Amino acid sequence: MPLFAHSRPGQPVERWELLTDHLFNVGVAAEANADVIGAGSLARAAGLLHDLGKIKPEVQARISGSPKRVPHSGEGARYADDKFGPLGRLMAYCIAGHHAGLANGLERSNGHPPTPLAERLAQTKPVELPDWLELPAPELPAPLAGFGKPIPHFEVQFFVRMLFSALVDADFVETERFYSPDAPRGWTGSLNDLRGALGNHLSRFGPPEGAVNQLRGEVLEGAGHAAAERPGLFSLTVPTGGGKTLSSLRFALDHVQQHGLRRVIYVVPYTSIIEQTADVFRAALDDADAVLEHHSAFDFQDMEDETEAERIKLAAQNWDRPVVVTTAVQFFESLFANRTSKCRKLHNIAGSVIVLDEAQSLPIPFLRPCLAAIKELTRGYGCSAVLCTATQPAIYKEDGLKAPEALLRGETREIAPDPSRLYDHLKRVEVVKLGRLTNAELAERVRGRSALVIVNNKRQARALYDDLRGDGVFHLTTNMTASHRATVLGEVRRRLQERPVLLIATALVEAGVDLDFPEVWRAVAGIDSITQAAGRCNRNGKLERGQVFVFKPEEDYPPPRELQINAEIACRIMAEYADPLSPDAVNAYFRALYWSSSADLDSRRIMGRIGESGNQLEYPFADIAADFSLIEDYNKPLILGSGPWGMDEDAQRLLSYSTHAGAIAHALQRYTVGVSPKILSDLIQIKAASAVDFC
């Protein structure tokens, strides 16, 4: 009697997928996914074993329609662990978790599934391979070759996630291929064409005119020259307004082309600017399908149900595009995740140029694991990483950073030509230090002026706007949908050409938003935030000097708790340095920030727990994934269904009829705001909102 991997309910068994076919196909696909990291044979063996448990009669009955759920991933994991020693243990994590996610090695997690690997293996009876399954002996993967003792635990657990990614993505893709053989897949363009399109886009600007544009041209040329350097760590230190975005894209595409790399991953600090950055790239590359946005507004959990037709509805993007624009939250949380939906893209990071835009935004409580991940991607996975910022953080050993994961300046090549000279020549503002201002005093100071006012929280922004509202006064916060924000920004830019504009906003305008005001008023925050705010002032050098007024808000509107220390250190730096935005002042700010008594660079003991994993490779994958949360209090997505900023007809139709959650998440991003779980619950209770079942 034949053994099946998947059924098609209501159709004859001749149209079902044989288990032999599925195992072979997943093995081949996993091998292809992992070849780029030098782990093809290991991934192929994992693919051939991942559904070994489906030979059990109870699982075959489930596939044929029995309602009884029966696990099937333990048998392949047990076989690998029994037969292949330490490499088998690494395979076992991946095989056992290919539905439920990577488990802790030994101890039960704090309420986080799945069952620990050791317990899962002990509960599984050993099985022998059927005669029709030929299993090659796995070889030592390239990222782990050359290590002696002690065991390099960070590198090993990092590799497990990469192997897991190669396996689960192969399983997703091959399953989807069986159920939807005609569905379009992948990108069919050429990286050479993208580079050519970017060159054509840049040539339209013609010879640079004016001092600022000439310096931007120098940065762009420097990016082209630096692309020939061998892959590794780079920095791009350019003041805001110096053309970092397109220069970094030019470097990345040239570097990909010259070194046979695979894609560009552009990591932005905030969800609020991801769409804008992606639109800039689409226009520059003249290929909308080449650019993928991936953010964290919609977070789909994996399903443990074995009905594969349901599982594929939750298939998230696997980053199989040449240019990916994502957020720091999505990027770093994925590197420490354990769920299949977040991990399946990881193997596609290998062989990439990773541009970390606004690198100074690396989260201090997770700085050590983030730096460790960046170093490991460049060491073992053929990546180049670009720290792209106006204010390079003090993350180097030469700066005195004591963490073992600190980078080395000698190994980090600067792309920009002479950053100190660029700062001097691109300096377009002066900082004016004010004392405390009440909201009423601030409103009187800015009333009738053309200015950008940036405060630290939405409550103060709304209060100021209510006091100042009138012709030419605008308001911008994350309480507005992306569609609404884009409309406001468009109107602000148009009016700035000819009339005064007063814009009251939160920090969402500081990174990547192309605005040019004659003056900026900034509530005291970190020096990095003040520098970003200054980038919206006299951006195009039309004035000899713009002015950035830094004030302390009244006590009712303090900085967010997590940024309180940043503001306190910034006050000290502004008292000590005549120019608090100078490279020396910025370096002093970051040193003080990282060395402050309250700074904990591994606040959840991610590195500590990995290092304590022992000789049995007992990694706490589930616990680390749960604890590696860059945003402590996630808002919930609320989709606006009607009104001027609600869904258009196409979006409403997609929400009603689409069966692909990934497509829905992307299309509805423009009409979504984040609200607290309590507010969402209250809205549902009074029937002002309703839950949507995407699957």
C-alpha positions as a printed Julia matrix, in Angstrom:
695×3 Matrix{Float64}:
   0.0    0.0     0.0
   1.47   3.42   -0.95
   2.44   5.94    1.73
   1.29   9.53    1.3
   2.64  12.88    2.44
  -0.39  15.03    1.51
  -3.91  14.42    0.37
  -6.34  16.35   -1.76
  -9.67  15.94    0.05
 -12.46  14.84   -2.28
 -10.05  13.8    -5.02
  -8.83  10.29   -5.94
  -5.67   9.01   -4.27
  -3.9    9.08   -7.63
  -3.74  12.85   -7.17
  -2.32  12.67   -3.66
   1.38  13.23   -3.02
   3.5   10.17   -2.3
   5.72  10.35    0.77
   8.74   9.29   -1.3
   8.2   12.22   -3.65
   7.77  14.76   -0.86
  10.85  13.65    1.08
  12.98  13.66   -2.06
  11.72  17.06   -3.19
  12.2   18.67    0.22
  15.67  17.11    0.5
  16.72  18.55   -2.87
  15.2   21.97   -2.11
  16.75  22.12    1.37
  20.13  21.21   -0.11
  19.81  24.05   -2.64
  18.82  26.46    0.13
  21.8   25.48    2.28
  24.48  25.2    -0.41
  25.16  28.92   -0.08
  26.18  28.37    3.56
  28.19  25.24    2.86
  25.69  22.91    4.53
  23.99  21.25    1.57
  24.54  17.63    2.61
  23.3   18.28    6.14
  20.18  20.05    4.88
  19.48  17.29    2.35
  19.65  14.65    5.09
  17.32  16.74    7.29
  14.89  17.09    4.39
  14.84  13.33    3.77
  14.16  12.68    7.46
  11.77  15.5     8.34
   8.53  13.58    7.64
   9.84  10.1     8.42
   7.1    9.76   11.04
   4.47   9.76    8.31
   5.2    6.08    7.74
   3.16   5.39   10.89
  -0.32   3.98   10.22
  -1.91   6.55   12.52
  -0.46   9.41   10.46
  -1.59   7.79    7.21
  -5.07   7.56    8.69
  -4.89  11.27    9.55
  -3.9   12.11    5.96
  -6.86  10.04    4.77
  -9.29  12.03    6.88
  -9.14  10.74   10.46
  -9.74  13.56   12.97
  -7.13  12.19   15.39
  -4.01  14.32   15.4
  -0.75  12.38   15.53
   2.72  14.01   15.69
   5.14  12.88   13.01
   8.33  14.94   13.39
   9.86  13.09   16.34
  10.88   9.96   14.42
  13.23  11.68   12.0
  14.7   13.75   14.82
  15.28  10.63   16.93
  16.95   8.84   14.0
  19.33  11.78   13.34
  20.2   12.13   17.03
  20.9    8.41   17.39
  22.99   8.02   14.22
  24.99  11.19   13.61
  26.41  12.37   16.95
  26.64  16.15   17.55
  25.63  16.94   13.95
  22.61  14.7    14.47
  21.62  16.74   17.53
  21.67  19.91   15.42
  19.54  18.18   12.78
  17.18  16.91   15.48
  16.35  20.45   16.63
  15.34  21.33   13.06
  13.41  18.16   12.23
  11.52  18.04   15.53
  10.61  21.72   15.17
   9.67  21.9    11.52
   6.02  22.55   12.48
   6.04  23.76   16.08
   9.34  25.66   16.04
  12.77  25.21   17.6
  12.45  23.93   21.17
  14.62  24.36   24.22
  17.23  21.65   24.4
  16.56  20.39   27.9
  14.49  22.51   30.27
  10.85  23.35   29.81
  10.46  27.01   28.94
   8.51  29.54   30.94
   5.17  28.77   29.35
   6.55  28.86   25.81
   5.98  25.84   23.55
   7.16  23.49   22.17
   8.18  20.47   24.27
  11.96  20.42   25.0
  13.97  18.41   22.5
  15.38  15.97   25.06
  11.87  15.19   26.29
  10.53  14.88   22.75
  13.29  12.43   21.77
  12.76  10.36   24.91
   9.04  10.07   24.11
   9.67   8.9    20.53
  10.27   5.29   19.65
  13.26   4.65   17.38
  12.49   3.69   13.79
  14.5    2.14   11.01
  14.77   3.68    7.58
  12.55   2.09    4.95
  14.42   0.41    2.09
  13.39   3.09   -0.39
  15.04   5.93    1.6
  18.74   6.38    0.84
  20.33   8.75    3.33
  23.78  10.26    2.66
  26.07  10.81    5.64
  25.97  14.52    6.53
  29.23  16.48    6.34
  30.56  19.15    8.7
  29.07  22.46    7.52
  31.43  25.23    6.45
  30.39  27.8     9.1
  31.41  25.38   11.86
  34.65  24.1    10.29
  37.94  24.94   11.95
  36.65  25.4    15.49
  38.33  23.63   18.37
  37.39  23.62   22.03
  35.65  25.2    23.83
  32.5   24.84   21.76
  31.68  28.13   19.99
  28.11  28.14   21.25
  26.95  31.35   19.62
  28.14  30.19   16.21
  26.59  26.72   16.65
  23.12  27.92   17.73
  23.19  30.54   14.97
  23.9   27.79   12.45
  20.98  25.7    13.77
  18.62  28.55   12.9
  20.11  28.77    9.4
  19.74  25.01    8.88
  16.21  25.18   10.27
  15.43  27.96    7.79
  16.73  25.94    4.84
  14.56  22.97    5.88
  11.29  24.72    6.71
  11.38  26.98    3.67
  11.92  23.94    1.45
   8.98  22.22    3.17
   6.74  25.29    2.74
   7.66  25.79   -0.91
   7.36  22.14   -1.91
   4.03  21.78   -0.12
   2.71  24.91   -1.79
   4.01  23.63   -5.12
   1.94  20.45   -4.67
  -1.26  22.29   -3.77
  -0.8   25.24   -6.16
   1.45  24.05   -8.99
   0.56  26.98  -11.25
   1.07  29.76   -8.69
   3.69  32.33   -9.8
   6.89  32.17   -7.76
   9.99  34.23   -7.33
  11.4   37.13   -9.3
  12.38  36.7   -12.92
  14.49  39.83  -13.49
  18.24  40.4   -13.61
  20.53  42.03  -11.03
  22.49  43.53  -13.92
  19.3   45.18  -15.15
  18.64  46.62  -11.69
  22.14  48.1   -11.54
  21.67  49.56  -15.01
  18.32  51.06  -14.02
  19.89  52.68  -10.95
  22.64  54.15  -13.13
  20.05  55.61  -15.49
  18.1   57.03  -12.55
  21.18  58.72  -11.09
  22.25  60.12  -14.46
  19.0   62.07  -14.77
  20.17  64.45  -12.07
  22.97  65.67  -14.37
  26.18  67.33  -13.09
  25.7   68.34   -9.44
  25.13  72.05   -8.93
  25.76  73.81   -5.64
  28.08  72.86   -2.79
  25.67  70.43   -1.11
  24.91  68.52   -4.32
  28.59  68.36   -5.23
  29.35  66.73   -1.89
  26.47  64.3    -2.41
  28.07  63.46   -5.75
  31.38  62.75   -4.0
  29.64  60.38   -1.59
  27.95  58.61   -4.5
  31.25  58.18   -6.34
  32.94  56.94   -3.17
  30.23  54.3    -2.82
  30.94  53.07   -6.34
  34.7   52.79   -5.69
  34.3   51.07   -2.3
  32.09  48.35   -3.82
  35.19  46.62   -5.19
  36.47  45.94   -1.64
  36.2   42.34   -0.4
  32.98  41.49    1.51
  32.92  42.21    5.23
  32.14  45.14    7.51
  31.7   48.67    6.19
  30.54  52.03    7.5
  28.95  54.9     5.61
  29.27  58.01    7.76
  27.48  60.89    6.07
  25.62  63.8     7.68
  21.86  63.79    7.22
  21.03  65.22    3.81
  24.28  63.95    2.32
  22.61  61.37    0.09
  23.1   58.24    2.21
  20.06  56.37    0.86
  20.92  56.26   -2.84
  24.67  56.06   -2.15
  24.2   53.02    0.05
  21.97  51.42   -2.6
  24.61  52.05   -5.26
  27.32  50.51   -3.08
  25.1   47.53   -2.29
  24.12  46.74   -5.88
  27.68  47.25   -7.19
  29.02  45.07   -4.37
  26.47  42.35   -5.11
  27.36  42.43   -8.78
  31.14  42.42   -8.33
  31.28  39.67   -5.7
  28.54  37.32   -6.85
  26.26  38.04   -3.9
  22.51  37.48   -4.0
  20.49  40.4    -2.67
  20.35  43.67   -0.77
  18.63  43.81    2.61
  17.94  47.37    3.71
  17.12  47.62    7.43
  15.32  50.78    8.54
  14.71  51.72   12.19
  10.97  52.4    12.03
   7.91  50.85   10.42
   6.69  54.38    9.63
   9.34  54.91    6.92
   9.54  51.44    5.39
   7.01  52.19    2.65
   8.69  55.48    1.74
  12.12  53.85    1.45
  10.71  51.0    -0.63
   9.01  53.51   -2.96
  12.3   55.38   -3.45
  13.99  52.1    -4.42
  11.18  51.07   -6.77
  11.46  54.37   -8.59
  15.26  54.15   -8.75
  15.28  50.55   -9.98
  12.24  50.81  -12.28
  11.01  47.39  -11.11
   8.26  47.27   -8.5
   8.41  43.48   -8.18
  12.12  43.52   -7.34
  11.54  45.33   -4.04
   9.9   43.56   -1.11
   8.66  45.28    2.04
   8.51  43.17    5.16
   7.54  44.62    8.5
   6.1   43.47   11.82
   2.64  45.04   11.76
   1.09  41.62   11.15
   2.6   38.7    13.06
   1.13  35.33   12.11
   1.72  32.39   14.39
   2.61  28.98   13.03
   0.0   26.26   13.04
   0.67  22.87   14.53
  -2.3   21.32   12.74
  -1.1   18.86   10.15
  -3.65  19.92    7.52
  -1.14  21.27    5.03
  -3.73  23.07    2.91
  -4.38  25.31    5.93
  -0.72  25.77    6.79
   0.22  27.22    3.42
  -2.25  30.06    3.91
   0.12  31.33    6.59
   3.21  31.22    4.38
   5.02  34.52    4.95
   7.48  36.05    2.56
  10.82  34.21    2.49
  12.72  37.24    1.21
  13.24  35.69   -2.21
  13.65  39.09   -3.89
  16.79  41.01   -4.89
  15.99  44.03   -2.68
  14.3   43.63    0.7
  13.3   46.6     2.86
  12.56  45.62    6.43
  12.68  46.99    9.96
  15.31  46.47   12.62
  12.63  44.77   14.73
  11.81  42.27   11.99
  15.47  41.68   11.07
  17.0   41.12   14.49
  14.03  39.35   16.06
  14.07  36.92   13.13
  17.74  36.13   13.75
  16.85  35.03   17.29
  13.43  33.53   16.54
  12.3   29.92   16.8
   9.0   29.91   14.83
   8.92  28.72   11.24
   7.13  31.83    9.97
   9.96  34.07   11.16
  12.85  31.7    10.49
  12.09  30.49    6.97
  13.72  33.56    5.41
  17.03  33.33    7.29
  18.92  31.25    4.71
  18.17  33.98    2.17
  20.13  36.47    4.29
  23.35  34.57    3.51
  25.3   36.1     0.66
  23.61  39.49    1.05
  24.61  43.09    1.51
  22.9   44.22    4.72
  22.54  47.99    5.03
  21.72  49.01    8.59
  20.23  52.45    8.1
  20.54  54.69   11.17
  22.88  52.18   12.8
  22.97  54.31   15.95
  19.46  53.01   16.62
  20.72  49.54   17.58
  18.83  48.79   20.8
  21.06  49.2    23.85
  19.43  46.37   25.92
  20.2   43.96   23.04
  23.41  45.52   21.72
  25.64  42.53   22.45
  23.5   39.9    20.66
  22.86  42.3    17.75
  26.59  42.92   17.29
  27.28  39.19   17.61
  24.75  38.47   14.86
  26.26  41.1    12.54
  29.74  39.69   13.07
  28.59  36.12   12.51
  26.79  36.98    9.27
  29.98  38.52    7.9
  32.22  35.75    9.27
  30.34  32.61    8.33
  27.61  33.47    5.83
  29.25  35.56    3.1
  27.5   38.81    4.01
  28.66  42.4     3.92
  27.18  44.72    6.55
  27.08  48.5     6.14
  26.61  50.66    9.23
  24.92  53.62    7.57
  24.49  56.7     9.76
  25.27  60.33   10.38
  26.29  59.51   13.95
  28.41  56.37   14.2
  27.78  54.74   17.59
  30.72  53.84   19.83
  30.49  50.09   19.14
  34.2   49.51   18.53
  36.9   48.17   20.81
  38.9   51.28   19.98
  36.1   53.36   21.55
  36.54  51.43   24.77
  33.47  49.21   24.43
  34.26  46.31   26.77
  31.77  43.84   25.33
  33.37  40.77   23.66
  31.2   41.44   20.61
  32.62  44.95   20.01
  33.63  45.58   16.41
  37.12  46.57   15.28
  37.63  49.83   13.42
  40.57  48.26   11.63
  38.23  45.67   10.11
  35.48  48.18    9.23
  36.08  50.05    5.99
  34.65  53.54    5.59
  32.81  54.13    2.31
  32.42  57.91    2.53
  35.37  60.09    1.51
  36.7   61.82    4.66
  33.64  61.94    6.98
  35.12  64.78    9.09
  35.43  67.0     6.02
  31.91  66.06    4.97
  30.59  67.13    8.35
  32.36  70.49    8.16
  31.18  71.21    4.62
  27.65  69.85    5.09
  27.08  71.68    8.36
  23.93  73.64    7.68
  22.52  74.32   11.16
  23.39  75.73   14.53
  21.96  74.35   17.75
  20.32  76.85   20.1
  19.99  75.51   23.64
  16.86  76.66   25.44
  15.59  75.95   28.91
  12.24  74.53   29.92
   9.19  75.62   27.93
   5.6   74.98   28.86
   3.27  73.97   26.06
   1.72  77.44   26.14
   5.15  79.11   25.89
   6.22  76.79   23.09
   3.0   77.47   21.18
   3.54  81.23   21.41
   7.16  80.93   20.25
   6.29  78.96   17.1
   2.89  80.44   16.22
   2.87  81.85   12.7
   6.37  80.56   11.89
   7.5   78.09    9.26
   8.94  75.39   11.48
   9.0   71.73   12.37
   8.25  70.97   16.03
   9.18  67.48   17.25
   8.09  66.28   20.67
   8.57  62.99   22.5
   5.04  61.65   22.71
   1.76  61.68   20.82
  -0.13  63.24   23.72
   1.97  66.41   23.67
   1.86  66.58   19.87
  -1.94  66.51   19.94
  -2.14  69.13   22.69
   0.12  71.5    20.75
  -1.78  70.94   17.54
  -5.11  71.65   19.24
  -3.67  74.94   20.54
  -2.16  75.98   17.2
  -4.52  74.51   14.6
  -5.36  76.7    11.66
  -4.33  77.34    8.07
  -0.88  75.92    7.36
  -0.68  73.93   10.63
  -0.28  70.15   10.33
  -0.06  67.2    12.7
   1.81  63.92   12.17
   1.99  60.89   14.5
   1.73  57.11   14.34
  -1.93  57.42   15.37
  -2.47  58.1    11.67
  -2.41  55.45    8.95
   0.44  55.34    6.46
  -1.99  56.54    3.79
  -2.97  59.52    5.95
   0.66  60.35    6.8
   1.66  60.21    3.14
  -1.12  62.65    2.25
  -0.07  65.07    5.01
   3.61  64.89    4.02
   2.74  65.53    0.39
   0.73  68.62    1.3
   3.5   69.86    3.64
   6.11  69.53    0.89
   3.94  71.4    -1.6
   3.23  74.29    0.77
   6.88  74.6     1.83
   7.72  75.68   -1.72
   5.79  78.93   -1.34
   4.12  79.42    2.05
   4.92  79.01    5.76
   4.18  75.59    7.24
   4.03  74.64   10.9
   4.27  70.86   11.39
   3.78  69.31   14.85
   5.14  65.75   14.9
   6.7   62.97   16.89
  10.06  61.35   16.12
   8.64  59.47   13.12
   9.74  62.37   10.87
  13.38  62.15   11.95
  14.6   59.2     9.9
  14.36  59.11    6.13
  11.63  61.75    5.7
  12.65  64.32    3.09
  11.56  67.66    4.58
  13.35  71.01    4.49
  12.37  73.58    7.14
  14.19  76.82    7.96
  14.02  75.97   11.67
  13.35  72.95   13.85
  12.22  72.86   17.49
  13.14  69.61   19.26
  12.16  68.45   22.73
  15.32  67.24   24.41
  16.21  63.67   23.48
  19.36  61.73   22.67
  22.05  63.45   20.59
  21.34  60.94   17.82
  17.68  62.03   17.75
  18.62  65.72   17.79
  21.0   65.07   14.89
  18.22  63.39   12.93
  15.88  66.3    13.66
  18.58  68.68   12.45
  18.59  66.8     9.16
  15.1   68.25    8.44
  16.45  71.81    8.89
  18.05  73.69    5.96
  18.36  70.27    4.36
  19.19  71.56    0.9
  21.49  74.36    2.06
  19.28  77.23    0.9
  20.17  79.26    4.02
  23.62  80.03    5.38
  22.53  78.42    8.65
  19.26  76.95    9.84
  18.45  76.89   13.54
  17.63  73.9    15.73
  16.1   74.93   19.06
  16.41  72.27   21.78
  14.08  72.73   24.75
  12.95  70.85   27.82
   9.2   70.17   27.76
   7.09  70.72   30.82
   7.18  67.87   33.33
   3.82  66.49   32.18
   5.49  65.4    28.92
   8.74  63.59   29.8
  10.66  61.45   27.27
   9.59  57.81   27.08
  10.99  55.86   30.02
  13.38  53.87   27.84
  14.87  57.12   26.44
  15.15  59.03   29.71
  18.86  58.27   30.15
  19.51  59.33   26.51
  18.0   62.75   27.21
  19.94  63.17   30.47
  23.27  62.35   28.79
  22.41  64.66   25.88
  21.94  67.53   28.34
  25.43  66.91   29.73
  26.96  66.77   26.24
  25.22  70.0    25.19
  26.67  71.69   28.27
  30.21  70.47   27.48
  30.4   70.98   23.7
  29.81  74.18   21.76
  28.64  72.07   18.82
  26.77  69.07   20.26
  26.38  67.55   16.76
  30.13  67.41   16.01
  31.75  63.97   15.58
  33.63  64.39   18.88
  30.44  65.25   20.77
  28.54  62.37   19.2
  31.31  59.92   20.11
  31.35  61.22   23.69
  27.55  60.84   23.85
  27.6   57.21   22.77
  30.5   56.34   25.08
  28.61  57.83   28.01
  25.41  56.06   26.91
  27.0   52.62   26.66
  29.03  53.07   29.84
  26.3   54.59   32.0
  25.44  52.8    35.23
  22.02  51.91   33.85
  23.3   50.54   30.52
  22.85  46.79   30.24
  23.96  45.64   26.79
  22.51  42.13   27.24
  19.51  42.86   29.44
  17.77  39.5    28.86
  20.98  37.46   29.18
  20.74  36.19   25.61
  24.52  35.85   25.24
  24.89  34.57   28.78
  22.39  31.74   28.32
  23.82  30.73   24.96
  27.3   30.55   26.46
  26.08  28.29   29.27
  24.6   25.65   26.97
  27.09  22.9    27.83
  28.63  20.06   25.85
  25.22  18.53   25.03
  24.29  21.58   22.93
  21.27  22.33   25.1
  20.27  25.65   23.58
  17.18  27.42   24.99
  15.76  28.37   21.58
  12.17  28.89   22.73
  13.13  31.02   25.73
  15.52  33.19   23.73
  12.91  33.78   21.04
  10.35  34.82   23.66
  12.81  37.13   25.43
  14.37  38.73   22.35
  11.7   41.38   21.92
  12.96  44.79   20.82
   9.57  46.37   21.48
   8.3   45.38   24.89
   4.65  46.3    24.38
   3.47  45.42   20.89
   0.51  47.34   19.61
  -2.16  45.46   17.73
  -3.0   46.3    14.1
  -6.31  48.11   13.59
  -7.43  48.35    9.95
  -9.55  51.37    9.11
 -12.43  50.07    7.05
 -14.11  53.32    6.03
 -13.72  57.09    6.01
 -11.22  59.26    4.12
  -8.21  57.23    5.35
  -9.86  53.81    5.29
  -9.52  51.02    2.76
 -10.18  51.64   -0.9
 -12.31  49.22   -2.92
  -9.35  47.07   -3.98
  -8.21  46.62   -0.38
 -11.73  45.76    0.77
 -12.06  43.18   -1.98
  -8.69  41.63   -1.03
  -9.69  41.43    2.63
 -12.92  39.69    1.68
 -11.6   37.16   -0.81
  -7.83  36.63   -0.5
  -6.56  33.38    0.99
  -2.95  34.56    1.36
  -2.19  36.3     4.64
   1.1   37.75    3.35
  -0.62  39.54    0.49
  -3.28  40.89    2.84
  -0.72  42.21    5.32
   1.18  44.04    2.59
  -1.88  45.58    0.95
  -3.49  46.72    4.2
  -0.38  48.28    5.73
  -1.39  51.68    4.35
  -4.72  51.57    6.19
  -3.49  50.29    9.54
  -2.66  51.95   12.85
  -1.24  50.35   15.95
  -3.37  50.49   19.09
  -2.95  49.0    22.53
  -4.56  45.6    23.17
  -6.92  47.26   25.68
  -8.13  49.88   23.19
  -8.64  47.2    20.55
 -10.57  45.05   23.01
 -12.77  48.03   23.99
 -13.47  48.83   20.33
 -14.5   45.24   19.65
 -16.69  45.18   22.74
 -18.67  48.25   21.65
 -18.81  46.84   18.08
 -16.74  49.7    16.65
 -14.26  47.06   15.4
 -14.37  43.37   14.64
 -11.75  40.62   14.47
 -10.69  39.32   11.07
  -9.77  35.67   10.59
  -7.04  35.61    7.92
  -6.93  31.85    7.67
